[in-house]
Structures are given as C-alpha cells and as structure tokens.
JSON list of C-alpha atoms in Angstrom, two decimals:
[
{"chain": "A", "resi": 1, "resn": "UNK", "atom": "CA", "xyz": [7.97, -120.82, -53.54]},
{"chain": "A", "resi": 2, "resn": "UNK", "atom": "CA", "xyz": [10.14, -117.75, -53.71]},
{"chain": "A", "resi": 3, "resn": "UNK", "atom": "CA", "xyz": [13.87, -118.07, -54.24]},
{"chain": "A", "resi": 4, "resn": "UNK", "atom": "CA", "xyz": [16.00, -116.66, -51.43]},
{"chain": "A", "resi": 5, "resn": "UNK", "atom": "CA", "xyz": [17.89, -113.52, -52.29]},
{"chain": "A", "resi": 6, "resn": "UNK", "atom": "CA", "xyz": [21.65, -113.86, -52.25]},
{"chain": "A", "resi": 7, "resn": "UNK", "atom": "CA", "xyz": [23.35, -112.30, -49.24]},
{"chain": "A", "resi": 8, "resn": "UNK", "atom": "CA", "xyz": [26.52, -110.32, -49.92]},
{"chain": "A", "resi": 9, "resn": "UNK", "atom": "CA", "xyz": [29.46, -111.61, -47.93]},
{"chain": "A", "resi": 10, "resn": "UNK", "atom": "CA", "xyz": [31.16, -108.27, -47.44]},
{"chain": "A", "resi": 11, "resn": "UNK", "atom": "CA", "xyz": [29.56, -107.92, -44.03]},
{"chain": "A", "resi": 12, "resn": "UNK", "atom": "CA", "xyz": [30.53, -111.41, -42.73]},
{"chain": "A", "resi": 13, "resn": "UNK", "atom": "CA", "xyz": [32.40, -111.34, -39.43]},
{"chain": "A", "resi": 14, "resn": "UNK", "atom": "CA", "xyz": [34.17, -114.46, -38.24]},
{"chain": "A", "resi": 15, "resn": "UNK", "atom": "CA", "xyz": [35.05, -115.00, -34.60]},
{"chain": "A", "resi": 16, "resn": "UNK", "atom": "CA", "xyz": [36.57, -118.03, -32.87]},
{"chain": "A", "resi": 17, "resn": "UNK", "atom": "CA", "xyz": [33.41, -118.60, -30.88]},
{"chain": "A", "resi": 18, "resn": "UNK", "atom": "CA", "xyz": [30.82, -118.35, -33.63]},
{"chain": "A", "resi": 19, "resn": "UNK", "atom": "CA", "xyz": [30.12, -119.19, -37.24]},
{"chain": "A", "resi": 20, "resn": "UNK", "atom": "CA", "xyz": [29.92, -116.66, -40.01]},
{"chain": "A", "resi": 21, "resn": "UNK", "atom": "CA", "xyz": [27.13, -114.19, -39.44]},
{"chain": "A", "resi": 22, "resn": "UNK", "atom": "CA", "xyz": [25.76, -112.35, -42.45]},
{"chain": "A", "resi": 23, "resn": "UNK", "atom": "CA", "xyz": [24.64, -108.76, -42.28]},
{"chain": "A", "resi": 24, "resn": "UNK", "atom": "CA", "xyz": [22.80, -107.69, -45.42]},
{"chain": "A", "resi": 25, "resn": "UNK", "atom": "CA", "xyz": [24.10, -104.47, -46.81]},
{"chain": "A", "resi": 26, "resn": "UNK", "atom": "CA", "xyz": [22.01, -101.46, -45.84]},
{"chain": "A", "resi": 27, "resn": "UNK", "atom": "CA", "xyz": [20.29, -103.23, -42.93]},
{"chain": "A", "resi": 28, "resn": "UNK", "atom": "CA", "xyz": [19.68, -100.76, -40.05]},
{"chain": "A", "resi": 29, "resn": "UNK", "atom": "CA", "xyz": [21.66, -101.55, -36.92]},
{"chain": "A", "resi": 30, "resn": "UNK", "atom": "CA", "xyz": [20.45, -101.48, -33.33]},
{"chain": "A", "resi": 31, "resn": "UNK", "atom": "CA", "xyz": [22.24, -98.29, -32.22]},
{"chain": "A", "resi": 32, "resn": "UNK", "atom": "CA", "xyz": [24.77, -95.70, -33.20]},
{"chain": "A", "resi": 33, "resn": "UNK", "atom": "CA", "xyz": [27.26, -97.22, -30.77]},
{"chain": "A", "resi": 34, "resn": "UNK", "atom": "CA", "xyz": [26.96, -100.65, -32.51]},
{"chain": "A", "resi": 35, "resn": "UNK", "atom": "CA", "xyz": [27.44, -99.06, -35.95]},
{"chain": "A", "resi": 36, "resn": "UNK", "atom": "CA", "xyz": [30.56, -97.29, -34.73]},
{"chain": "A", "resi": 37, "resn": "UNK", "atom": "CA", "xyz": [32.02, -100.45, -33.24]},
{"chain": "A", "resi": 38, "resn": "UNK", "atom": "CA", "xyz": [31.20, -102.50, -36.41]},
{"chain": "A", "resi": 39, "resn": "UNK", "atom": "CA", "xyz": [32.77, -99.90, -38.66]},
{"chain": "A", "resi": 40, "resn": "UNK", "atom": "CA", "xyz": [35.94, -99.95, -36.57]},
{"chain": "A", "resi": 41, "resn": "UNK", "atom": "CA", "xyz": [36.25, -103.70, -35.99]},
{"chain": "A", "resi": 42, "resn": "UNK", "atom": "CA", "xyz": [35.12, -105.26, -39.33]},
{"chain": "A", "resi": 43, "resn": "UNK", "atom": "CA", "xyz": [37.84, -103.76, -41.59]},
{"chain": "A", "resi": 44, "resn": "UNK", "atom": "CA", "xyz": [40.52, -104.85, -39.17]},
{"chain": "A", "resi": 45, "resn": "UNK", "atom": "CA", "xyz": [39.57, -108.54, -39.31]},
{"chain": "A", "resi": 46, "resn": "UNK", "atom": "CA", "xyz": [41.10, -110.88, -41.87]},
{"chain": "A", "resi": 47, "resn": "UNK", "atom": "CA", "xyz": [37.96, -112.65, -43.08]},
{"chain": "A", "resi": 48, "resn": "UNK", "atom": "CA", "xyz": [39.69, -114.96, -45.53]},
{"chain": "A", "resi": 49, "resn": "UNK", "atom": "CA", "xyz": [42.50, -115.99, -43.26]},
{"chain": "A", "resi": 50, "resn": "UNK", "atom": "CA", "xyz": [40.41, -116.14, -40.10]},
{"chain": "A", "resi": 51, "resn": "UNK", "atom": "CA", "xyz": [43.07, -114.42, -38.03]},
{"chain": "A", "resi": 52, "resn": "UNK", "atom": "CA", "xyz": [42.45, -112.06, -35.11]},
{"chain": "A", "resi": 53, "resn": "UNK", "atom": "CA", "xyz": [44.18, -108.64, -35.25]},
{"chain": "A", "resi": 54, "resn": "UNK", "atom": "CA", "xyz": [46.86, -107.80, -32.71]},
{"chain": "A", "resi": 55, "resn": "UNK", "atom": "CA", "xyz": [45.00, -104.65, -31.54]},
{"chain": "A", "resi": 56, "resn": "UNK", "atom": "CA", "xyz": [41.23, -104.49, -31.14]},
{"chain": "A", "resi": 57, "resn": "UNK", "atom": "CA", "xyz": [39.83, -100.91, -31.20]},
{"chain": "A", "resi": 58, "resn": "UNK", "atom": "CA", "xyz": [38.07, -99.72, -28.05]},
{"chain": "A", "resi": 59, "resn": "UNK", "atom": "CA", "xyz": [34.84, -97.76, -27.59]},
{"chain": "A", "resi": 60, "resn": "UNK", "atom": "CA", "xyz": [36.48, -94.92, -25.68]},
{"chain": "A", "resi": 61, "resn": "UNK", "atom": "CA", "xyz": [35.50, -92.37, -28.34]},
{"chain": "A", "resi": 62, "resn": "UNK", "atom": "CA", "xyz": [31.74, -93.05, -28.23]},
{"chain": "A", "resi": 63, "resn": "UNK", "atom": "CA", "xyz": [31.75, -93.10, -24.44]},
{"chain": "A", "resi": 64, "resn": "UNK", "atom": "CA", "xyz": [33.53, -89.76, -24.37]},
{"chain": "A", "resi": 65, "resn": "UNK", "atom": "CA", "xyz": [30.97, -88.30, -26.78]},
{"chain": "A", "resi": 66, "resn": "UNK", "atom": "CA", "xyz": [28.17, -89.67, -24.64]},
{"chain": "A", "resi": 67, "resn": "UNK", "atom": "CA", "xyz": [29.73, -88.08, -21.56]},
{"chain": "A", "resi": 68, "resn": "UNK", "atom": "CA", "xyz": [30.05, -84.70, -23.28]},
{"chain": "A", "resi": 69, "resn": "UNK", "atom": "CA", "xyz": [26.45, -84.94, -24.43]},
{"chain": "A", "resi": 70, "resn": "UNK", "atom": "CA", "xyz": [25.29, -85.59, -20.87]},
{"chain": "A", "resi": 71, "resn": "UNK", "atom": "CA", "xyz": [27.32, -82.64, -19.58]},
{"chain": "A", "resi": 72, "resn": "UNK", "atom": "CA", "xyz": [25.87, -80.34, -22.23]},
{"chain": "A", "resi": 73, "resn": "UNK", "atom": "CA", "xyz": [22.35, -81.40, -21.31]},
{"chain": "A", "resi": 74, "resn": "UNK", "atom": "CA", "xyz": [22.81, -81.14, -17.53]},
{"chain": "A", "resi": 75, "resn": "UNK", "atom": "CA", "xyz": [24.81, -77.89, -17.40]},
{"chain": "A", "resi": 76, "resn": "UNK", "atom": "CA", "xyz": [21.74, -75.68, -18.05]},
{"chain": "A", "resi": 77, "resn": "UNK", "atom": "CA", "xyz": [19.90, -77.55, -15.31]},
{"chain": "A", "resi": 78, "resn": "UNK", "atom": "CA", "xyz": [22.76, -76.92, -12.88]},
{"chain": "A", "resi": 79, "resn": "UNK", "atom": "CA", "xyz": [22.87, -73.24, -13.81]},
{"chain": "A", "resi": 80, "resn": "UNK", "atom": "CA", "xyz": [19.10, -73.01, -13.36]},
{"chain": "A", "resi": 81, "resn": "UNK", "atom": "CA", "xyz": [19.38, -74.77, -10.01]},
{"chain": "A", "resi": 82, "resn": "UNK", "atom": "CA", "xyz": [22.09, -72.40, -8.83]},
{"chain": "A", "resi": 83, "resn": "UNK", "atom": "CA", "xyz": [20.07, -69.43, -10.04]},
{"chain": "A", "resi": 84, "resn": "UNK", "atom": "CA", "xyz": [16.98, -70.72, -8.28]},
{"chain": "A", "resi": 85, "resn": "UNK", "atom": "CA", "xyz": [18.95, -71.20, -5.08]},
{"chain": "A", "resi": 86, "resn": "UNK", "atom": "CA", "xyz": [20.35, -67.68, -5.29]},
{"chain": "A", "resi": 87, "resn": "UNK", "atom": "CA", "xyz": [16.88, -66.30, -5.97]},
{"chain": "A", "resi": 88, "resn": "UNK", "atom": "CA", "xyz": [15.48, -68.30, -3.05]},
{"chain": "A", "resi": 89, "resn": "UNK", "atom": "CA", "xyz": [18.23, -67.00, -0.76]},
{"chain": "A", "resi": 90, "resn": "UNK", "atom": "CA", "xyz": [17.50, -63.47, -1.90]},
{"chain": "A", "resi": 91, "resn": "UNK", "atom": "CA", "xyz": [13.80, -63.89, -1.18]},
{"chain": "A", "resi": 92, "resn": "UNK", "atom": "CA", "xyz": [14.52, -65.36, 2.24]},
{"chain": "A", "resi": 93, "resn": "UNK", "atom": "CA", "xyz": [16.87, -62.46, 3.03]},
{"chain": "A", "resi": 94, "resn": "UNK", "atom": "CA", "xyz": [14.22, -59.94, 2.02]},
{"chain": "A", "resi": 95, "resn": "UNK", "atom": "CA", "xyz": [11.60, -61.76, 4.08]},
{"chain": "A", "resi": 96, "resn": "UNK", "atom": "CA", "xyz": [13.93, -61.84, 7.09]},
{"chain": "A", "resi": 97, "resn": "UNK", "atom": "CA", "xyz": [14.52, -58.10, 6.73]},
{"chain": "A", "resi": 98, "resn": "UNK", "atom": "CA", "xyz": [10.80, -57.44, 6.51]},
{"chain": "A", "resi": 99, "resn": "UNK", "atom": "CA", "xyz": [10.19, -59.64, 9.55]},
{"chain": "A", "resi": 100, "resn": "UNK", "atom": "CA", "xyz": [12.86, -57.77, 11.50]},
{"chain": "A", "resi": 101, "resn": "UNK", "atom": "CA", "xyz": [11.29, -54.44, 10.52]},
{"chain": "A", "resi": 102, "resn": "UNK", "atom": "CA", "xyz": [7.84, -55.66, 11.60]},
{"chain": "A", "resi": 103, "resn": "UNK", "atom": "CA", "xyz": [9.26, -56.97, 14.88]},
{"chain": "A", "resi": 104, "resn": "UNK", "atom": "CA", "xyz": [11.07, -53.66, 15.47]},
{"chain": "A", "resi": 105, "resn": "UNK", "atom": "CA", "xyz": [7.89, -51.69, 14.72]},
{"chain": "A", "resi": 106, "resn": "UNK", "atom": "CA", "xyz": [5.92, -53.93, 17.07]},
{"chain": "A", "resi": 107, "resn": "UNK", "atom": "CA", "xyz": [8.51, -53.34, 19.79]},
{"chain": "A", "resi": 108, "resn": "UNK", "atom": "CA", "xyz": [8.18, -49.59, 19.32]},
{"chain": "A", "resi": 109, "resn": "UNK", "atom": "CA", "xyz": [4.39, -49.82, 19.56]},
{"chain": "A", "resi": 110, "resn": "UNK", "atom": "CA", "xyz": [4.50, -52.02, 22.64]},
{"chain": "A", "resi": 111, "resn": "UNK", "atom": "CA", "xyz": [7.18, -49.84, 24.22]},
{"chain": "A", "resi": 112, "resn": "UNK", "atom": "CA", "xyz": [5.13, -46.73, 23.51]},
{"chain": "A", "resi": 113, "resn": "UNK", "atom": "CA", "xyz": [2.03, -48.27, 25.04]},
{"chain": "A", "resi": 114, "resn": "UNK", "atom": "CA", "xyz": [4.01, -49.40, 28.11]},
{"chain": "A", "resi": 115, "resn": "UNK", "atom": "CA", "xyz": [5.49, -45.94, 28.54]},
{"chain": "A", "resi": 116, "resn": "UNK", "atom": "CA", "xyz": [2.05, -44.38, 28.28]},
{"chain": "A", "resi": 117, "resn": "UNK", "atom": "CA", "xyz": [0.65, -46.78, 30.87]},
{"chain": "A", "resi": 118, "resn": "UNK", "atom": "CA", "xyz": [3.61, -46.22, 33.20]},
{"chain": "A", "resi": 119, "resn": "UNK", "atom": "CA", "xyz": [3.45, -42.41, 32.94]},
{"chain": "A", "resi": 120, "resn": "UNK", "atom": "CA", "xyz": [3.46, -40.94, 36.46]},
{"chain": "A", "resi": 121, "resn": "UNK", "atom": "CA", "xyz": [0.22, -39.50, 37.82]},
{"chain": "A", "resi": 122, "resn": "UNK", "atom": "CA", "xyz": [0.20, -36.20, 39.69]},
{"chain": "A", "resi": 123, "resn": "UNK", "atom": "CA", "xyz": [-1.57, -36.03, 43.05]},
{"chain": "A", "resi": 124, "resn": "UNK", "atom": "CA", "xyz": [-2.34, -33.54, 45.75]},
{"chain": "A", "resi": 125, "resn": "UNK", "atom": "CA", "xyz": [-2.23, -34.71, 49.38]},
{"chain": "A", "resi": 126, "resn": "UNK", "atom": "CA", "xyz": [-5.02, -33.11, 51.44]},
{"chain": "A", "resi": 127, "resn": "UNK", "atom": "CA", "xyz": [-4.96, -33.12, 55.23]},
{"chain": "A", "resi": 128, "resn": "UNK", "atom": "CA", "xyz": [-7.93, -34.99, 56.72]},
{"chain": "A", "resi": 129, "resn": "UNK", "atom": "CA", "xyz": [-8.66, -32.15, 59.21]},
{"chain": "A", "resi": 130, "resn": "UNK", "atom": "CA", "xyz": [-9.31, -29.67, 56.41]},
{"chain": "A", "resi": 131, "resn": "UNK", "atom": "CA", "xyz": [-10.65, -29.94, 52.88]},
{"chain": "A", "resi": 132, "resn": "UNK", "atom": "CA", "xyz": [-8.47, -27.05, 51.72]},
{"chain": "A", "resi": 133, "resn": "UNK", "atom": "CA", "xyz": [-5.04, -27.70, 53.29]},
{"chain": "A", "resi": 134, "resn": "UNK", "atom": "CA", "xyz": [-2.52, -29.57, 51.15]},
{"chain": "A", "resi": 135, "resn": "UNK", "atom": "CA", "xyz": [0.95, -30.97, 51.69]},
{"chain": "A", "resi": 136, "resn": "UNK", "atom": "CA", "xyz": [3.39, -28.37, 50.38]},
{"chain": "A", "resi": 137, "resn": "UNK", "atom": "CA", "xyz": [7.16, -28.21, 50.11]},
{"chain": "A", "resi": 138, "resn": "UNK", "atom": "CA", "xyz": [9.27, -25.08, 50.59]},
{"chain": "A", "resi": 139, "resn": "UNK", "atom": "CA", "xyz": [12.86, -25.65, 49.43]},
{"chain": "A", "resi": 140, "resn": "UNK", "atom": "CA", "xyz": [15.61, -23.97, 51.44]},
{"chain": "A", "resi": 141, "resn": "UNK", "atom": "CA", "xyz": [19.35, -24.77, 51.48]},
{"chain": "A", "resi": 142, "resn": "UNK", "atom": "CA", "xyz": [19.02, -28.15, 49.79]},
{"chain": "A", "resi": 143, "resn": "UNK", "atom": "CA", "xyz": [16.34, -29.42, 52.14]},
{"chain": "A", "resi": 144, "resn": "UNK", "atom": "CA", "xyz": [12.61, -28.89, 51.89]},
{"chain": "A", "resi": 145, "resn": "UNK", "atom": "CA", "xyz": [10.44, -27.77, 54.73]},
{"chain": "A", "resi": 146, "resn": "UNK", "atom": "CA", "xyz": [6.96, -29.34, 54.75]},
{"chain": "A", "resi": 147, "resn": "UNK", "atom": "CA", "xyz": [3.94, -27.26, 55.65]},
{"chain": "A", "resi": 148, "resn": "UNK", "atom": "CA", "xyz": [0.23, -27.15, 54.92]},
{"chain": "A", "resi": 149, "resn": "UNK", "atom": "CA", "xyz": [-0.63, -24.72, 52.14]},
{"chain": "A", "resi": 150, "resn": "UNK", "atom": "CA", "xyz": [-3.95, -23.65, 50.75]},
{"chain": "A", "resi": 151, "resn": "UNK", "atom": "CA", "xyz": [-4.83, -26.18, 48.05]},
{"chain": "A", "resi": 152, "resn": "UNK", "atom": "CA", "xyz": [-4.24, -24.53, 44.67]},
{"chain": "A", "resi": 153, "resn": "UNK", "atom": "CA", "xyz": [-2.61, -27.39, 42.71]},
{"chain": "A", "resi": 154, "resn": "UNK", "atom": "CA", "xyz": [0.54, -25.36, 42.29]},
{"chain": "A", "resi": 155, "resn": "UNK", "atom": "CA", "xyz": [3.90, -27.03, 41.56]},
{"chain": "A", "resi": 156, "resn": "UNK", "atom": "CA", "xyz": [4.83, -27.04, 45.26]},
{"chain": "A", "resi": 157, "resn": "UNK", "atom": "CA", "xyz": [1.76, -29.16, 46.05]},
{"chain": "A", "resi": 158, "resn": "UNK", "atom": "CA", "xyz": [2.06, -31.73, 43.25]},
{"chain": "A", "resi": 159, "resn": "UNK", "atom": "CA", "xyz": [3.33, -35.21, 44.13]},
{"chain": "A", "resi": 160, "resn": "UNK", "atom": "CA", "xyz": [4.03, -38.31, 42.08]},
{"chain": "A", "resi": 161, "resn": "UNK", "atom": "CA", "xyz": [3.58, -41.49, 44.13]},
{"chain": "A", "resi": 162, "resn": "UNK", "atom": "CA", "xyz": [5.14, -44.78, 43.02]},
{"chain": "A", "resi": 163, "resn": "UNK", "atom": "CA", "xyz": [6.77, -47.66, 44.89]},
{"chain": "A", "resi": 164, "resn": "UNK", "atom": "CA", "xyz": [6.17, -46.01, 48.27]},
{"chain": "A", "resi": 165, "resn": "UNK", "atom": "CA", "xyz": [8.01, -42.82, 47.24]},
{"chain": "A", "resi": 166, "resn": "UNK", "atom": "CA", "xyz": [6.40, -39.34, 47.23]},
{"chain": "A", "resi": 167, "resn": "UNK", "atom": "CA", "xyz": [8.21, -37.17, 44.68]},
{"chain": "A", "resi": 168, "resn": "UNK", "atom": "CA", "xyz": [7.73, -33.48, 44.00]},
{"chain": "A", "resi": 169, "resn": "UNK", "atom": "CA", "xyz": [8.58, -33.15, 40.26]},
{"chain": "A", "resi": 170, "resn": "UNK", "atom": "CA", "xyz": [9.12, -29.38, 40.38]},
{"chain": "A", "resi": 171, "resn": "UNK", "atom": "CA", "xyz": [12.00, -29.65, 42.85]},
{"chain": "A", "resi": 172, "resn": "UNK", "atom": "CA", "xyz": [13.17, -33.23, 42.27]},
{"chain": "A", "resi": 173, "resn": "UNK", "atom": "CA", "xyz": [12.82, -33.76, 46.02]},
{"chain": "A", "resi": 174, "resn": "UNK", "atom": "CA", "xyz": [11.17, -36.70, 47.75]},
{"chain": "A", "resi": 175, "resn": "UNK", "atom": "CA", "xyz": [9.32, -36.90, 51.06]},
{"chain": "A", "resi": 176, "resn": "UNK", "atom": "CA", "xyz": [11.95, -37.83, 53.65]},
{"chain": "A", "resi": 177, "resn": "UNK", "atom": "CA", "xyz": [12.44, -38.07, 57.38]},
{"chain": "A", "resi": 178, "resn": "UNK", "atom": "CA", "xyz": [14.82, -39.25, 60.07]},
{"chain": "A", "resi": 179, "resn": "UNK", "atom": "CA", "xyz": [12.24, -40.27, 62.65]},
{"chain": "A", "resi": 180, "resn": "UNK", "atom": "CA", "xyz": [12.44, -36.92, 64.41]},
{"chain": "A", "resi": 181, "resn": "UNK", "atom": "CA", "xyz": [11.80, -34.43, 61.61]},
{"chain": "A", "resi": 182, "resn": "UNK", "atom": "CA", "xyz": [9.88, -34.56, 58.36]},
{"chain": "A", "resi": 183, "resn": "UNK", "atom": "CA", "xyz": [11.36, -32.83, 55.31]},
{"chain": "A", "resi": 184, "resn": "UNK", "atom": "CA", "xyz": [12.16, -33.34, 51.63]},
{"chain": "A", "resi": 185, "resn": "UNK", "atom": "CA", "xyz": [15.52, -34.25, 50.16]},
{"chain": "A", "resi": 186, "resn": "UNK", "atom": "CA", "xyz": [16.83, -34.93, 46.63]},
{"chain": "A", "resi": 187, "resn": "UNK", "atom": "CA", "xyz": [15.41, -38.30, 45.61]},
{"chain": "A", "resi": 188, "resn": "UNK", "atom": "CA", "xyz": [17.83, -41.17, 46.22]},
{"chain": "A", "resi": 189, "resn": "UNK", "atom": "CA", "xyz": [15.58, -44.21, 46.75]},
{"chain": "A", "resi": 190, "resn": "UNK", "atom": "CA", "xyz": [16.92, -44.71, 50.28]},
{"chain": "A", "resi": 191, "resn": "UNK", "atom": "CA", "xyz": [15.03, -46.30, 53.17]},
{"chain": "A", "resi": 192, "resn": "UNK", "atom": "CA", "xyz": [14.24, -42.88, 54.70]},
{"chain": "A", "resi": 193, "resn": "UNK", "atom": "CA", "xyz": [12.24, -42.00, 51.59]},
{"chain": "A", "resi": 194, "resn": "UNK", "atom": "CA", "xyz": [9.97, -45.06, 51.69]},
{"chain": "A", "resi": 195, "resn": "UNK", "atom": "CA", "xyz": [6.39, -44.74, 52.95]},
{"chain": "A", "resi": 196, "resn": "UNK", "atom": "CA", "xyz": [3.33, -46.97, 53.26]},
{"chain": "A", "resi": 197, "resn": "UNK", "atom": "CA", "xyz": [-0.23, -45.74, 52.83]},
{"chain": "A", "resi": 198, "resn": "UNK", "atom": "CA", "xyz": [-3.32, -47.51, 54.13]},
{"chain": "A", "resi": 199, "resn": "UNK", "atom": "CA", "xyz": [-6.41, -48.25, 52.06]},
{"chain": "A", "resi": 200, "resn": "UNK", "atom": "CA", "xyz": [-9.58, -46.19, 52.08]},
{"chain": "A", "resi": 201, "resn": "UNK", "atom": "CA", "xyz": [-10.35, -42.59, 51.23]},
{"chain": "A", "resi": 202, "resn": "UNK", "atom": "CA", "xyz": [-8.72, -41.02, 54.26]},
{"chain": "A", "resi": 203, "resn": "UNK", "atom": "CA", "xyz": [-5.32, -42.69, 54.50]},
{"chain": "A", "resi": 204, "resn": "UNK", "atom": "CA", "xyz": [-2.54, -42.76, 57.02]},
{"chain": "A", "resi": 205, "resn": "UNK", "atom": "CA", "xyz": [0.98, -42.27, 55.64]},
{"chain": "A", "resi": 206, "resn": "UNK", "atom": "CA", "xyz": [3.51, -44.33, 57.58]},
{"chain": "A", "resi": 207, "resn": "UNK", "atom": "CA", "xyz": [7.28, -43.83, 57.49]},
{"chain": "A", "resi": 208, "resn": "UNK", "atom": "CA", "xyz": [8.83, -47.28, 56.90]},
{"chain": "A", "resi": 209, "resn": "UNK", "atom": "CA", "xyz": [12.12, -46.57, 58.67]},
{"chain": "A", "resi": 210, "resn": "UNK", "atom": "CA", "xyz": [10.77, -45.09, 61.92]},
{"chain": "A", "resi": 211, "resn": "UNK", "atom": "CA", "xyz": [7.25, -46.53, 61.96]},
{"chain": "A", "resi": 212, "resn": "UNK", "atom": "CA", "xyz": [5.81, -43.06, 62.63]},
{"chain": "A", "resi": 213, "resn": "UNK", "atom": "CA", "xyz": [2.97, -41.30, 60.81]},
{"chain": "A", "resi": 214, "resn": "UNK", "atom": "CA", "xyz": [2.78, -38.07, 58.86]},
{"chain": "A", "resi": 215, "resn": "UNK", "atom": "CA", "xyz": [0.75, -35.57, 60.92]},
{"chain": "A", "resi": 216, "resn": "UNK", "atom": "CA", "xyz": [-0.52, -31.97, 60.75]},
{"chain": "A", "resi": 217, "resn": "UNK", "atom": "CA", "xyz": [-3.30, -30.08, 62.55]},
{"chain": "A", "resi": 218, "resn": "UNK", "atom": "CA", "xyz": [-5.10, -28.96, 59.39]},
{"chain": "A", "resi": 219, "resn": "UNK", "atom": "CA", "xyz": [-4.35, -25.25, 59.67]},
{"chain": "A", "resi": 220, "resn": "UNK", "atom": "CA", "xyz": [-2.88, -23.51, 56.63]},
{"chain": "A", "resi": 221, "resn": "UNK", "atom": "CA", "xyz": [0.78, -22.78, 57.37]},
{"chain": "A", "resi": 222, "resn": "UNK", "atom": "CA", "xyz": [1.04, -25.52, 60.03]},
{"chain": "A", "resi": 223, "resn": "UNK", "atom": "CA", "xyz": [4.22, -27.56, 60.18]},
{"chain": "A", "resi": 224, "resn": "UNK", "atom": "CA", "xyz": [4.02, -31.20, 59.12]},
{"chain": "A", "resi": 225, "resn": "UNK", "atom": "CA", "xyz": [5.51, -33.50, 61.76]},
{"chain": "A", "resi": 226, "resn": "UNK", "atom": "CA", "xyz": [5.82, -37.12, 62.85]},
{"chain": "A", "resi": 227, "resn": "UNK", "atom": "CA", "xyz": [3.28, -38.71, 65.15]},
{"chain": "A", "resi": 228, "resn": "UNK", "atom": "CA", "xyz": [3.71, -42.12, 66.79]},
{"chain": "A", "resi": 229, "resn": "UNK", "atom": "CA", "xyz": [0.00, -42.99, 66.71]},
{"chain": "A", "resi": 230, "resn": "UNK", "atom": "CA", "xyz": [-2.80, -42.56, 64.24]},
{"chain": "A", "resi": 231, "resn": "UNK", "atom": "CA", "xyz": [-5.12, -39.65, 64.98]},
{"chain": "A", "resi": 232, "resn": "UNK", "atom": "CA", "xyz": [-7.48, -37.41, 63.09]},
{"chain": "A", "resi": 233, "resn": "UNK", "atom": "CA", "xyz": [-4.55, -35.13, 62.19]},
{"chain": "A", "resi": 234, "resn": "UNK", "atom": "CA", "xyz": [-2.68, -38.02, 60.59]},
{"chain": "A", "resi": 235, "resn": "UNK", "atom": "CA", "xyz": [-5.37, -38.75, 57.99]},
{"chain": "A", "resi": 236, "resn": "UNK", "atom": "CA", "xyz": [-4.83, -37.72, 54.41]},
{"chain": "A", "resi": 237, "resn": "UNK", "atom": "CA", "xyz": [-6.84, -37.74, 51.20]},
{"chain": "A", "resi": 238, "resn": "UNK", "atom": "CA", "xyz": [-4.80, -38.37, 48.05]},
{"chain": "A", "resi": 239, "resn": "UNK", "atom": "CA", "xyz": [-6.53, -37.05, 44.93]},
{"chain": "A", "resi": 240, "resn": "UNK", "atom": "CA", "xyz": [-5.33, -36.87, 41.31]},
{"chain": "A", "resi": 241, "resn": "UNK", "atom": "CA", "xyz": [-4.56, -33.33, 40.19]}
]
C-alpha cells in the first residue's frame, strides 16, 4: 500500500453550498477562462473565516478579450468577402459590356444584311407590241411626259418598282396619272401613284385610282396613255436592267 501524498490547502475554496475542494498545486485547469476566474476569486475569499466577499469579480475581461479575438479573426474574412464581391461585380460589368458590344455588332450585321436584301432593283419596262420600245420619261416644268423610247437602259428608262410604285431614280419622279393623262410627278406616295401589275411575262399595269391601264402602240416616240380595257398595246414586259 502506498501512502497518500499530502494535499496543500492553499488552493481550498469554501462555498456555502459545498465542502472544501482541494486543488493540488500545479494541476492543469480545464481552460484559460477557468484559470482567470480562479485567480480572481480565490484570493478574495476568507478561507479561515468562511465569509463571502461583498463584491465578486466578474468575467467581463475574458469575454471582451474573446470578442476582440473573434473580430481579429473574422475581419480578414470580411475584407476578402468584400474584395471578392467587388471583383465579381467588376467581372459582371465587363461581361455585360462585352455582351452589349456583341449584341451591337450583331445588330450591325443583321441591319447590313437587311439593307442589302432590301436594296432596290432597277428595271426597264418594255412595251408588249415591240421588243425594243421602253417606257421613258422626259421631264419638263416639274412634270414628266411619258413616251416610248428605243431601249438603251439609259437613266430615263430605269425604274425601281416597290409597293406598287414605279420610281425613276434619275429624276426622283414616280409614274402618276389623273385618270385622263399619264405622266410622272415628284414621288409622294399618294393614291395617284399606286399601280397594280398582273402576273406572267407580259403584264398589264393598272392604275389603282382610275382602274385604267397603261397603254402605248409600240412605236418609238409614241405617247403613253390610259386605256380602259386590256389590249395588245397595254401589255408590258418588266426586265431587270
């Protein structure tokens, strides 16, 4: 049998609720917080008299140190988080700018393709009674006189046809008529400048407002007139120039 080692009584703490508890000198404690509390409370107790001090120290100091430690450890994380957010926002901004540039470039490409597809086509209008007599405009005093000219694809014989409108690009005039006379007039998109062509190779050209047809006898220099019915002189071949 081994004799028990004596326990020094300097570490005995007496409380009203418990008996004396011995803490051998040099024994490791459970935590730094417990050591701090023991070091503050034990000297203040009157072991011999068994009295309780008027003021018991608090643990505000250790809690404050713990709070500061947590702040020191989390501050770098917060800074990193803010930096990451700023970097992410920067990347998103750059991506948005690149997307806008791509979208703008795509719009330009699509717009260019649309413009190319919608580019007007030049035509010559040949009278069905002759393979060499074309619709020609002679401008005089703001109004154009329409005759048949020898087909030579000159500017006076070139027409752009779109939406029922026959436009001569050289003069800026459009095929026009009042039901009695046929002429050209500066393009205005009015009802007197709207025409309907039939299908097929030899077409009739009908004036929408009057219901009459464009007519000429096929002779070079002949005047172009209105005709109420469709005849051989009111047939036209529209060919690209």
